[in-house]
XYZ file of C-alpha atoms in Angstrom:
769
model
C 71.757 76.075 86.911
C 74.631 73.991 87.520
C 74.765 71.053 89.782
C 76.323 72.050 93.371
C 79.405 69.423 94.349
C 78.467 67.940 97.776
C 81.322 68.896 99.798
C 81.925 66.766 103.687
C 81.310 68.551 107.388
C 85.129 69.698 106.656
C 84.291 72.410 103.645
C 86.219 70.173 101.396
C 84.393 68.856 98.220
C 83.576 65.212 98.473
C 84.624 63.035 95.249
C 87.474 61.855 93.292
C 89.175 64.718 94.393
C 92.081 66.215 92.405
C 96.098 65.902 91.913
C 96.201 69.329 92.842
C 94.128 69.158 96.144
C 95.772 66.234 97.344
C 98.937 68.062 97.135
C 97.389 70.926 98.525
C 95.959 68.541 101.364
C 99.095 66.507 102.196
C 101.167 70.035 102.242
C 98.572 71.293 105.380
C 98.625 68.171 106.702
C 99.454 68.181 109.869
C 100.644 65.032 110.007
C 102.252 62.254 107.617
C 99.241 61.749 105.317
C 98.778 59.062 103.702
C 96.138 56.862 101.246
C 93.746 56.766 104.331
C 93.976 59.784 105.742
C 93.550 61.042 102.126
C 90.779 58.664 101.030
C 88.656 59.664 104.944
C 89.498 63.456 104.157
C 86.977 63.084 100.410
C 84.488 60.677 101.527
C 86.265 58.221 99.177
C 83.854 55.514 99.237
C 84.130 52.066 97.047
C 85.849 52.171 94.110
C 86.627 55.488 94.285
C 89.151 54.642 96.480
C 90.536 52.374 93.789
C 90.769 55.001 91.668
C 92.953 57.072 94.297
C 94.718 54.577 94.986
C 95.734 54.628 90.559
C 95.892 58.225 90.552
C 98.641 58.351 93.440
C 101.086 55.389 92.047
C 100.711 58.136 89.065
C 101.246 60.703 90.849
C 104.351 59.446 92.645
C 105.570 57.805 89.027
C 105.585 61.770 87.858
C 107.464 62.652 91.270
C 105.140 64.117 93.123
C 105.338 62.482 95.472
C 107.587 60.080 97.970
C 105.028 57.041 96.649
C 105.479 55.528 100.118
C 102.598 53.434 101.381
C 101.941 55.072 105.011
C 102.827 58.728 104.373
C 102.802 60.519 100.489
C 105.232 63.916 102.200
C 108.730 63.170 103.222
C 109.841 64.663 106.950
C 112.763 66.191 105.861
C 114.688 68.423 103.845
C 112.124 70.557 101.380
C 108.902 68.277 99.599
C 109.455 67.059 95.567
C 106.218 69.463 96.492
C 104.868 72.277 98.526
C 103.667 74.836 98.981
C 106.454 78.434 98.709
C 105.552 81.878 99.542
C 108.294 84.413 98.145
C 109.886 86.243 100.159
C 111.929 88.476 97.940
C 113.224 89.726 94.603
C 116.615 89.302 93.843
C 117.758 90.696 90.408
C 114.342 90.790 88.934
C 113.793 86.852 90.381
C 111.180 85.647 92.787
C 113.132 84.139 95.833
C 110.881 82.118 97.885
C 110.471 79.696 101.389
C 109.001 76.997 102.444
C 105.664 78.468 104.435
C 105.421 75.541 106.853
C 108.920 74.691 107.884
C 109.799 73.462 111.061
C 113.228 71.118 112.170
C 114.211 70.415 115.187
C 117.601 71.810 115.413
C 115.870 75.647 114.359
C 117.542 75.652 110.938
C 116.720 78.938 108.654
C 114.274 77.303 105.892
C 115.646 76.569 102.267
C 116.015 79.748 99.501
C 114.502 78.745 95.911
C 115.760 80.354 93.326
C 111.415 80.158 91.081
C 111.508 79.826 87.546
C 108.448 81.674 86.611
C 107.447 80.104 83.445
C 104.357 82.381 80.642
C 101.074 80.059 82.625
C 102.253 80.835 86.190
C 104.648 84.140 85.929
C 104.623 87.555 87.775
C 104.767 86.367 91.565
C 105.686 89.279 93.610
C 107.043 88.993 97.534
C 104.176 87.710 99.667
C 102.719 85.577 96.288
C 101.685 81.704 97.740
C 102.063 79.093 95.096
C 101.811 75.202 95.067
C 105.526 74.295 93.350
C 107.605 71.006 91.794
C 110.898 71.445 94.167
C 114.177 70.135 92.243
C 117.643 70.501 94.520
C 120.763 71.323 91.833
C 124.785 72.228 92.483
C 123.911 75.510 92.527
C 121.096 75.516 95.902
C 117.034 74.341 94.983
C 114.743 75.271 92.462
C 111.413 76.391 92.519
C 108.790 74.939 89.501
C 105.421 76.873 89.819
C 102.287 74.768 90.214
C 99.653 76.889 90.528
C 99.091 80.350 93.159
C 97.156 79.451 96.052
C 94.915 82.503 97.743
C 96.570 84.672 100.019
C 96.041 83.255 103.403
C 98.010 85.189 106.106
C 98.457 88.363 104.175
C 96.734 91.478 103.689
C 94.333 90.116 106.957
C 94.449 94.381 108.099
C 91.021 95.695 109.727
C 89.634 97.279 112.328
C 87.689 95.634 116.017
C 84.570 95.126 116.509
C 83.088 93.774 119.132
C 78.845 91.854 118.782
C 76.484 91.341 120.989
C 78.687 89.097 123.330
C 81.493 90.959 123.392
C 83.710 88.871 121.601
C 85.598 90.572 119.056
C 85.859 90.257 114.940
C 88.014 91.700 112.436
C 86.336 93.939 110.172
C 88.372 93.590 107.211
C 89.909 96.975 105.251
C 90.016 95.076 101.707
C 86.994 95.182 99.735
C 87.179 92.406 98.525
C 86.954 90.870 101.845
C 82.930 90.183 102.648
C 82.952 88.295 106.009
C 84.318 89.374 109.553
C 86.805 87.123 110.951
C 86.547 85.718 114.614
C 89.537 87.119 116.437
C 91.808 84.562 119.258
C 94.370 86.791 120.217
C 93.605 90.770 120.295
C 96.564 91.443 121.897
C 96.280 95.400 123.000
C 94.258 96.589 120.329
C 90.884 98.130 121.530
C 86.952 98.179 119.910
C 87.468 100.120 116.636
C 92.038 100.122 116.094
C 92.755 99.473 112.847
C 95.453 96.359 113.282
C 97.207 93.782 111.273
C 96.429 89.567 112.095
C 98.020 86.651 110.829
C 95.483 83.030 110.573
C 96.038 81.419 113.565
C 95.133 78.054 110.905
C 95.374 76.572 107.941
C 91.728 77.303 106.932
C 90.675 80.472 105.528
C 87.464 80.491 108.156
C 90.125 80.383 111.319
C 90.420 82.852 113.528
C 92.951 85.399 113.464
C 95.816 87.207 116.083
C 96.114 90.502 116.214
C 100.641 91.953 115.644
C 100.196 95.425 114.707
C 98.281 97.738 116.792
C 98.405 100.404 113.742
C 95.447 102.602 115.647
C 92.594 105.124 114.720
C 91.214 103.576 111.205
C 90.074 107.450 109.762
C 92.897 109.497 111.512
C 94.557 111.607 108.784
C 97.331 110.351 106.635
C 95.555 106.555 108.008
C 94.223 105.756 104.227
C 97.689 106.289 102.776
C 99.054 103.574 105.641
C 96.290 100.824 104.913
C 97.487 100.573 101.742
C 101.405 100.869 102.163
C 101.025 97.747 104.547
C 97.719 95.956 102.008
C 100.476 95.938 98.953
C 103.673 95.389 100.662
C 105.302 98.889 100.300
C 108.967 99.382 101.058
C 109.126 102.662 102.752
C 111.130 102.324 105.832
C 114.832 102.253 104.202
C 117.408 100.049 105.801
C 120.268 101.850 107.517
C 122.963 100.845 105.398
C 121.287 102.889 102.244
C 120.555 105.955 104.286
C 124.227 105.744 105.197
C 125.676 105.852 101.770
C 122.757 108.636 100.489
C 124.862 110.967 103.404
C 127.732 109.692 102.494
C 127.107 110.343 98.114
C 125.697 114.138 99.760
C 128.992 115.472 99.045
C 129.573 114.468 96.098
C 132.108 117.434 94.530
C 130.719 118.676 90.895
C 132.842 120.400 88.475
C 132.522 122.389 86.043
C 135.741 121.176 83.998
C 134.702 117.339 83.494
C 130.889 118.201 83.150
C 129.158 120.097 80.196
C 128.806 123.852 81.598
C 124.798 125.071 81.379
C 124.801 127.262 84.373
C 124.090 130.053 82.014
C 121.099 128.365 79.893
C 118.044 129.718 81.551
C 116.981 126.312 82.055
C 113.075 126.439 83.984
C 111.003 123.226 85.725
C 106.951 123.453 85.516
C 105.602 120.722 88.060
C 102.794 120.705 89.651
C 103.001 123.225 92.979
C 103.519 120.863 95.841
C 105.755 118.589 93.646
C 109.140 117.738 96.077
C 111.146 116.057 93.646
C 112.452 118.163 90.057
C 113.395 116.088 87.796
C 113.209 117.532 84.760
C 113.604 120.797 83.382
C 114.072 122.176 79.638
C 114.845 125.329 77.521
C 114.227 126.062 73.740
C 115.462 128.777 71.154
C 114.647 129.659 67.621
C 117.407 128.890 65.479
C 117.675 130.181 62.000
C 115.691 127.533 59.867
C 112.365 127.886 61.082
C 112.999 125.529 63.857
C 113.859 125.139 67.606
C 116.978 124.121 69.571
C 115.441 122.247 72.641
C 117.459 121.197 76.118
C 115.496 118.827 78.700
C 117.941 118.043 81.267
C 116.815 115.335 83.572
C 119.137 115.044 87.385
C 121.925 112.755 86.543
C 120.183 110.451 89.545
C 122.838 107.822 88.173
C 126.082 109.907 89.562
C 125.003 109.605 93.525
C 123.560 105.842 92.861
C 126.394 103.726 92.017
C 125.536 99.397 90.546
C 125.412 97.148 93.656
C 125.097 99.804 96.605
C 122.758 99.711 99.038
C 121.431 102.398 97.510
C 121.119 100.923 94.229
C 119.169 98.229 96.113
C 116.876 99.451 97.527
C 116.037 101.333 94.734
C 115.419 98.358 92.464
C 113.463 96.516 95.362
C 110.992 99.988 95.566
C 110.748 99.989 91.776
C 109.434 103.451 92.003
C 108.136 106.603 93.640
C 104.524 106.218 95.432
C 102.868 109.239 95.249
C 99.711 109.526 97.640
C 97.243 112.668 98.596
C 98.411 112.817 102.299
C 102.542 111.381 101.880
C 104.820 110.286 98.932
C 106.942 106.937 99.058
C 110.370 107.457 97.404
C 112.465 105.534 95.635
C 115.712 107.256 97.115
C 115.894 108.816 100.754
C 114.813 112.099 100.491
C 118.438 113.873 101.029
C 118.142 112.722 97.670
C 115.262 113.044 95.774
C 113.932 116.462 97.664
C 117.766 117.572 97.668
C 120.598 116.822 96.480
C 119.099 115.123 92.650
C 116.088 117.498 92.144
C 116.514 120.867 90.411
C 115.479 122.221 91.907
C 116.320 126.878 91.403
C 119.497 128.812 92.416
C 121.323 125.381 93.694
C 124.173 123.291 90.827
C 123.042 119.740 89.899
C 123.925 117.287 87.835
C 122.064 116.817 85.593
C 122.043 114.471 81.912
C 121.677 116.902 79.050
C 119.511 115.673 76.009
C 120.359 118.250 73.174
C 118.124 118.470 69.945
C 116.886 119.839 67.107
C 112.825 120.508 66.850
C 112.868 121.480 63.340
C 110.005 123.686 61.784
C 107.433 120.400 61.686
C 107.904 119.878 64.234
C 110.199 116.700 64.102
C 113.613 115.713 66.048
C 116.051 115.420 62.897
C 119.318 115.512 65.644
C 120.372 114.711 69.456
C 123.567 113.961 71.781
C 123.736 113.730 75.616
C 125.933 115.257 77.760
C 126.544 114.650 81.200
C 126.352 118.686 82.328
C 125.651 121.124 85.744
C 122.892 123.661 85.867
C 121.852 125.948 88.061
C 117.527 126.251 87.297
C 115.711 129.571 86.720
C 112.774 129.028 88.222
C 110.293 126.128 90.184
C 107.449 127.558 88.189
C 103.911 126.607 89.140
C 102.152 124.848 85.653
C 98.827 126.789 86.299
C 101.362 129.951 87.087
C 103.180 129.056 83.957
C 99.784 128.679 82.154
C 98.651 131.902 83.216
C 101.810 134.194 82.335
C 101.909 132.115 78.387
C 97.690 133.580 78.795
C 97.433 137.647 79.840
C 100.748 137.825 78.091
C 103.283 138.584 81.312
C 105.373 135.326 80.823
C 109.483 136.265 79.584
C 111.152 135.018 76.557
C 111.906 131.734 78.225
C 108.249 130.550 78.302
C 107.160 131.515 75.591
C 110.656 130.272 73.740
C 108.808 127.293 75.301
C 105.814 127.691 73.989
C 106.856 128.104 70.383
C 109.064 124.506 70.552
C 106.039 123.662 71.456
C 103.457 124.028 68.967
C 105.980 122.351 66.436
C 106.237 119.496 68.349
C 102.279 119.632 68.956
C 102.086 120.008 65.124
C 104.513 116.329 64.563
C 101.838 114.888 67.447
C 98.912 115.302 65.513
C 100.306 114.055 62.616
C 101.948 110.996 63.816
C 97.794 110.343 65.334
C 98.612 108.883 68.900
C 95.405 107.084 71.159
C 93.626 110.965 72.139
C 90.973 109.371 75.031
C 89.672 111.754 77.694
C 91.696 110.224 80.698
C 89.935 112.361 83.867
C 92.628 112.293 87.070
C 90.741 112.502 90.375
C 92.668 115.190 92.983
C 92.138 115.326 96.241
C 93.310 118.772 98.309
C 93.904 118.168 101.960
C 94.231 121.284 104.530
C 97.048 121.150 106.858
C 95.105 118.683 109.118
C 95.362 116.584 106.606
C 91.542 116.749 106.190
C 89.806 116.696 102.565
C 88.668 119.803 101.391
C 88.256 119.456 97.702
C 87.083 116.141 95.595
C 88.104 117.474 92.255
C 89.237 116.529 88.085
C 92.550 117.699 87.935
C 92.909 120.853 85.022
C 94.456 119.552 81.910
C 95.965 122.833 80.629
C 98.269 123.358 77.898
C 101.270 123.797 80.279
C 100.715 120.492 80.663
C 100.979 119.105 77.666
C 104.374 121.539 76.924
C 106.500 119.615 78.943
C 104.824 115.717 78.377
C 105.727 116.305 74.538
C 109.453 117.790 75.467
C 109.565 114.272 77.377
C 108.353 112.759 75.034
C 110.520 113.418 72.614
C 113.397 113.253 75.065
C 112.203 109.850 75.647
C 112.131 108.471 71.806
C 116.188 109.891 71.369
C 117.197 108.289 74.429
C 115.547 105.080 73.403
C 116.940 105.873 69.380
C 120.006 106.939 70.557
C 121.271 103.503 72.656
C 119.796 101.872 69.178
C 122.410 103.345 67.708
C 125.344 102.376 69.881
C 123.701 99.080 69.963
C 123.556 99.177 73.375
C 120.928 97.916 76.033
C 117.592 99.859 76.045
C 115.083 99.200 79.088
C 111.757 99.839 76.562
C 108.774 101.389 77.201
C 106.668 99.059 75.870
C 103.272 99.149 74.752
C 101.163 96.272 72.392
C 99.347 96.269 69.941
C 95.248 95.595 71.410
C 95.406 91.788 70.969
C 92.703 89.918 68.845
C 90.823 88.383 71.680
C 90.269 92.123 72.320
C 89.531 93.078 69.356
C 86.901 90.084 68.463
C 85.122 91.481 71.591
C 85.681 95.126 70.201
C 84.400 94.350 67.165
C 81.036 92.189 69.392
C 80.043 94.903 71.168
C 79.781 96.668 68.528
C 77.772 94.911 66.554
C 75.931 95.190 69.262
C 75.896 99.140 68.642
C 75.116 98.666 65.616
C 78.588 99.905 64.896
C 81.209 97.348 62.334
C 85.241 97.274 62.947
C 86.749 94.768 59.957
C 90.028 92.507 61.980
C 91.582 92.049 58.374
C 92.610 96.558 58.713
C 95.731 97.679 59.892
C 95.229 98.746 63.780
C 96.413 101.751 64.766
C 95.703 104.152 67.313
C 94.397 106.750 64.413
C 91.615 104.101 63.291
C 89.811 104.367 67.086
C 90.348 108.330 67.776
C 88.211 108.784 63.563
C 84.870 105.928 65.012
C 85.587 108.887 68.129
C 85.549 111.858 66.773
C 83.012 110.732 64.506
C 80.164 110.102 66.746
C 78.717 113.472 68.607
C 75.994 112.109 71.269
C 78.214 112.465 74.234
C 76.331 109.264 76.064
C 77.025 107.313 73.155
C 81.140 108.957 72.741
C 81.174 108.001 76.155
C 80.180 103.933 76.153
C 81.798 103.474 72.747
C 84.933 105.472 74.546
C 84.876 102.698 77.200
C 85.074 100.155 74.898
C 87.990 101.127 73.310
C 89.709 101.255 76.965
C 89.488 97.343 77.521
C 90.336 96.386 74.305
C 93.427 98.043 75.163
C 96.941 96.178 76.675
C 98.865 97.318 79.779
C 102.235 98.689 79.123
C 104.803 97.823 80.624
C 109.294 97.441 79.984
C 110.660 94.808 78.598
C 114.869 95.087 76.999
C 113.144 93.803 73.171
C 110.977 96.254 71.903
C 107.803 95.699 70.608
C 107.207 99.989 69.960
C 104.664 101.475 72.195
C 100.829 100.933 70.077
C 99.625 104.363 72.660
C 102.188 107.306 71.466
C 102.505 105.840 68.052
C 105.525 105.410 68.133
C 108.117 102.110 67.078
C 111.115 102.987 70.439
C 110.304 104.417 73.156
C 112.220 104.173 76.854
C 111.762 106.320 80.128
C 114.455 109.007 80.748
C 113.116 111.961 82.595
C 112.785 110.398 86.255
C 115.353 109.087 87.383
C 114.575 110.088 90.375
C 111.010 108.281 90.851
C 111.807 105.590 88.261
C 114.784 102.495 88.083
C 113.528 101.884 84.480
C 114.794 105.586 84.168
C 118.040 105.324 86.281
C 118.784 101.513 84.436
C 118.143 104.148 80.751
C 120.892 106.665 81.856
C 123.853 104.190 83.151
C 123.576 103.013 79.408
C 123.937 106.109 78.077
C 126.855 106.545 79.814
C 128.816 103.318 78.590
C 127.087 104.381 75.299
C 128.719 107.391 74.688
C 132.092 106.986 77.245
C 130.384 109.944 80.201
C 131.695 108.229 82.348
C 133.768 110.251 85.091
C 136.372 109.904 87.905
C 135.348 108.351 91.218
C 135.713 111.020 93.708
C 139.024 111.164 96.141
C 138.236 109.123 99.685
C 134.762 108.585 98.502
C 133.776 104.777 99.217
C 131.491 104.172 95.793
C 131.340 101.672 93.230
C 134.068 102.653 90.559
C 131.064 102.532 87.579
C 128.322 104.447 87.067
C 127.049 102.640 84.236
C 125.500 99.119 83.593
C 127.007 96.965 86.109
C 127.680 92.829 84.449
C 124.705 91.829 86.381
C 122.181 94.922 84.562
C 123.272 93.786 81.037
C 122.580 89.505 82.282
C 119.623 90.186 84.038
C 117.374 92.713 82.069
C 115.072 90.481 81.308
C 114.280 89.680 85.222
C 114.857 92.975 86.381
C 112.053 94.904 83.494
C 109.380 92.054 84.487
C 110.113 93.211 88.483
C 109.810 96.843 88.141
C 107.423 95.934 85.845
C 105.253 95.320 89.261
C 106.042 97.116 91.078
C 104.418 99.990 89.046
C 101.447 97.622 89.102
C 101.845 97.922 93.003
C 101.614 101.315 93.418
C 99.154 102.121 90.576
C 97.025 99.790 92.873
C 97.679 101.166 95.884
C 97.608 105.039 94.589
C 93.445 103.752 93.269
C 92.474 102.270 96.205
C 93.810 105.403 98.682
C 92.112 107.664 96.336
C 88.732 105.372 96.577
C 89.304 105.548 100.296
C 89.496 109.193 100.450
C 85.981 109.767 97.529
C 83.939 107.369 100.189
C 85.462 109.475 103.182
C 83.995 112.822 101.300
C 81.097 111.135 100.357
C 80.547 108.715 104.291
C 78.560 112.125 105.289
C 76.052 112.416 101.539
C 74.311 108.968 102.202
C 71.023 109.083 100.757
C 71.738 111.435 98.125
C 71.467 111.232 94.655
C 74.201 111.898 92.473
C 74.108 111.852 88.438
C 76.177 108.987 87.579
C 77.625 107.448 83.757
C 77.878 103.120 83.748
C 81.408 101.983 83.465
C 81.057 98.672 83.737
C 78.484 95.555 83.624
C 78.268 92.014 84.786
C 75.934 89.612 85.778
C 75.976 90.429 89.607
C 75.781 94.486 88.783
C 76.764 97.477 87.659
C 79.417 99.793 88.389
C 78.912 103.531 88.053
C 80.896 106.447 88.486
C 79.123 109.875 90.099
C 80.589 112.542 87.219
C 82.730 114.931 87.478
C 84.081 113.387 90.838
C 84.883 109.788 90.630
C 84.263 106.783 92.748
C 83.103 103.892 91.024
C 80.605 102.375 92.804
C 77.808 99.159 92.393
C 74.248 98.065 91.901
C 73.476 94.770 93.052
C 71.815 93.071 90.321
C 69.160 92.136 93.376
C 68.377 95.747 94.321
C 67.403 96.194 91.126
C 63.796 94.843 91.445
C 61.466 91.502 91.506
C 62.309 90.993 87.962
C 64.644 88.936 86.419
C 67.256 90.496 84.216
C 69.448 89.052 81.345
C 73.352 89.384 81.145
C 74.908 89.985 77.970
C 78.100 89.798 77.796
C 78.956 91.177 74.630
C 77.426 93.963 74.649
C 77.863 94.679 78.399
C 74.116 94.861 79.363
C 71.766 93.978 81.377
C 68.014 93.405 80.393
C 64.698 93.312 82.776
C 62.860 90.619 81.568
C 59.420 91.834 81.438
C 60.438 95.822 81.638
C 62.880 96.151 78.767
C 65.244 98.413 80.867
C 68.622 97.976 80.542
C 71.692 99.312 82.093
C 74.534 99.525 79.101
C 78.275 100.223 79.825
C 78.721 104.417 79.214
C 75.010 105.323 80.198
C 74.078 107.750 82.270
C 71.290 108.013 84.934
C 70.659 109.195 88.637
C 71.339 106.972 91.577
C 71.191 106.971 95.151
C 74.129 106.992 96.974
C 73.300 103.642 99.499
C 77.174 103.296 100.849
C 79.974 105.140 101.115
C 82.856 103.023 103.597
C 85.596 104.721 103.835
C 87.977 101.875 104.964
C 86.852 99.926 102.209
C 87.066 102.771 99.783
C 83.811 101.234 98.690
C 80.671 102.849 97.213
C 77.341 101.211 96.569
C 74.772 102.376 94.890
C 70.508 101.737 94.690
C 68.625 103.382 91.957
C 65.577 106.201 93.563
C 62.824 104.036 94.352
C 63.289 100.979 92.885
C 60.908 97.607 94.959
C 64.428 95.439 95.306
C 66.448 93.962 98.300
C 67.914 96.532 100.732
C 72.119 97.233 99.840
C 73.876 94.145 102.011
C 75.652 96.034 104.157
C 79.524 95.156 104.488
C 80.889 93.993 107.530
C 77.558 92.689 109.269
C 78.002 87.932 109.218
C 73.821 87.771 107.747
C 72.078 84.225 107.733
C 73.036 82.611 104.364
C 71.076 83.272 102.276
C 69.764 82.288 97.852
C 71.445 83.624 96.047
C 69.258 85.383 93.330
C 68.899 84.155 89.333
C 70.617 86.042 86.406
C 70.117 84.581 83.428
C 72.602 84.261 81.136
C 74.955 82.451 83.572
C 74.515 78.652 83.721
C 76.032 78.384 87.043
C 75.794 80.048 90.308
C 77.605 83.151 90.551
C 80.543 83.203 92.478
C 81.364 86.262 94.896
C 83.759 89.086 92.491
C 86.257 91.770 92.959
C 84.614 95.473 93.508
C 87.575 96.100 91.697
C 86.409 94.232 89.053
C 85.113 97.063 86.927
C 85.663 95.875 83.288
C 88.114 98.169 82.863
C 91.798 98.143 81.786
C 94.615 99.938 84.109
C 95.401 103.400 82.816
C 98.330 102.493 79.589
C 99.896 105.932 80.562
C 102.797 105.236 83.187
C 101.783 105.669 86.947
C 102.968 108.809 88.454
C 101.894 112.630 88.761
C 100.119 112.966 84.445
C 102.581 114.743 84.144
C 104.808 112.209 81.593
C 104.014 109.297 79.171
């Protein structure tokens, strides 16, 4: 075991502090901090004080501190090194303010534009970080040095009372293990869900309740928890709502648009969909192929660059879908009404006309601004049923005929084919859980998906042909590091993987196809998932590995994705689709890309990639809470599970056919030592030889289901290990169990660390890639 560093009474490590520790102490000190205060804080004596003096001198020469003998932080302006907090993302760049800002005159804190580096990028709203600051002619600039843990953000929990009547905040974030003492309860009552903030700088300081949310287990509370925790904007400012109302009556003229109202275009969507972005049509040609139209809501006609609507849509980045609500990117009057392609109504559309040859290749395309009248909004299940029972009309039969050709080309392309089940939470009218099931994957889903992929490819190539800016959807080839880990893992399973070969999606597909045993196939599939990179948006093309496509953009969902809106604007410019501004409407002239869009495209795509990840995490957290609530009445039951991740502190397993990942702590596995093989993703009992590896199927007893955090815990039935430690309790410190294979003492780990990558499909409703 590694030797632990001694700590003084303040909890701060003793010994010569690092430069970062010195800077954090100086910034956090309520009074001017000099060498004497620093030495005392870190318990320095003798030679250590001499070493500290030299380190402070070096830091002064580097410009990290002022170098004054008695006080090492500046009393006016912005310190050269300080703790900042990101308050917003502006034009793709984070904007931060000093976390501790006090002036006699009450001046507002300065705003610093953050210059992100490769080492410390992807900062988002609410992030805290240590930074070196610089004042320029154009304003203050911040150069990030180190990201800091959240202090005041994310403090959401339930008020609990201990035996002595003292209030505590039991966190709803499953990554936070300990309750916090409440110093100021305000008007909150026991059992209520609240937002709080720290009353001091210590991570163990008491908290103050700043907002009462209400009953934590009431219907729709789970999504509210996710919205607050992840900082998702969900209230539209008055300016955006006013602009949405103003543009909602923009006139549509067939004189300025291609008139497609007589074409029987249909929209196939989830039964509960409220925003219909896309609709499709196809008919056979005389060469064994098909002519097809993919009609997409013309959001760029209504949401012009630079307006209040555009600023809010860019800040949100995308719509967020929860079981009980949608947090839309655009106000409801646009997202669910004016822009939505609903049956029987004239709607503005961007139409992609395609020709599909007999081999399923899209050989030609063109884009127009059109006026459409959707002939039908059809649920996936209803469209599939009509095809299966033979009652489908020519419109649906033609769509399936064109899809069979597109599918033939897809098979030849051989994109990554992984089984990625999607959980679906169904609620009743009262907002209570009615059923949790794995969403059925129908041919109807594949029909729409392949039409959307074809249109997305056409949009990317059409813009490339004009050398216009493109917001690409990028999924890079697995990195050498991940492939090496994949190779090492396969070696533990007696399988070979050559790193020198060309890596293609088909390589993984063939590997999985050759595995007959379902348990082994699931195990290798988990390893393939871990080897993949996360998809993102960017202006520099790097292809889409998962789809086996060289050029790919998102064009088909502008109601719910800002990336698609940017692609529409680029098409407007490249193909001269601009229309005169209607009279008597105070909206920007252009519906194409603005100068800001063009010059800051890299920063904008970084920002919307972040909002996408935020939405995915919020959606996943909410589903986890619903699953835990669903299972909370079944604690003690034994379930069929499959191991999805292994770490030195235990393993994660998911309930088959239901989902819901839970932890089995190593301390509950028995009294023997378990060695951890990171390459093999396996725990092995030293005396019994019992193994727990990714992909293994086993029966586990549900020991805990916490609906507030979404956390599940399992136990091996009849195990003689330690009982599950209940979350929210404040147990006395105890000795950590030893896990062979981990030299250092075990650190606290997030229950979310399941060893699994983010889903490479884009966020949304499992409909389009």
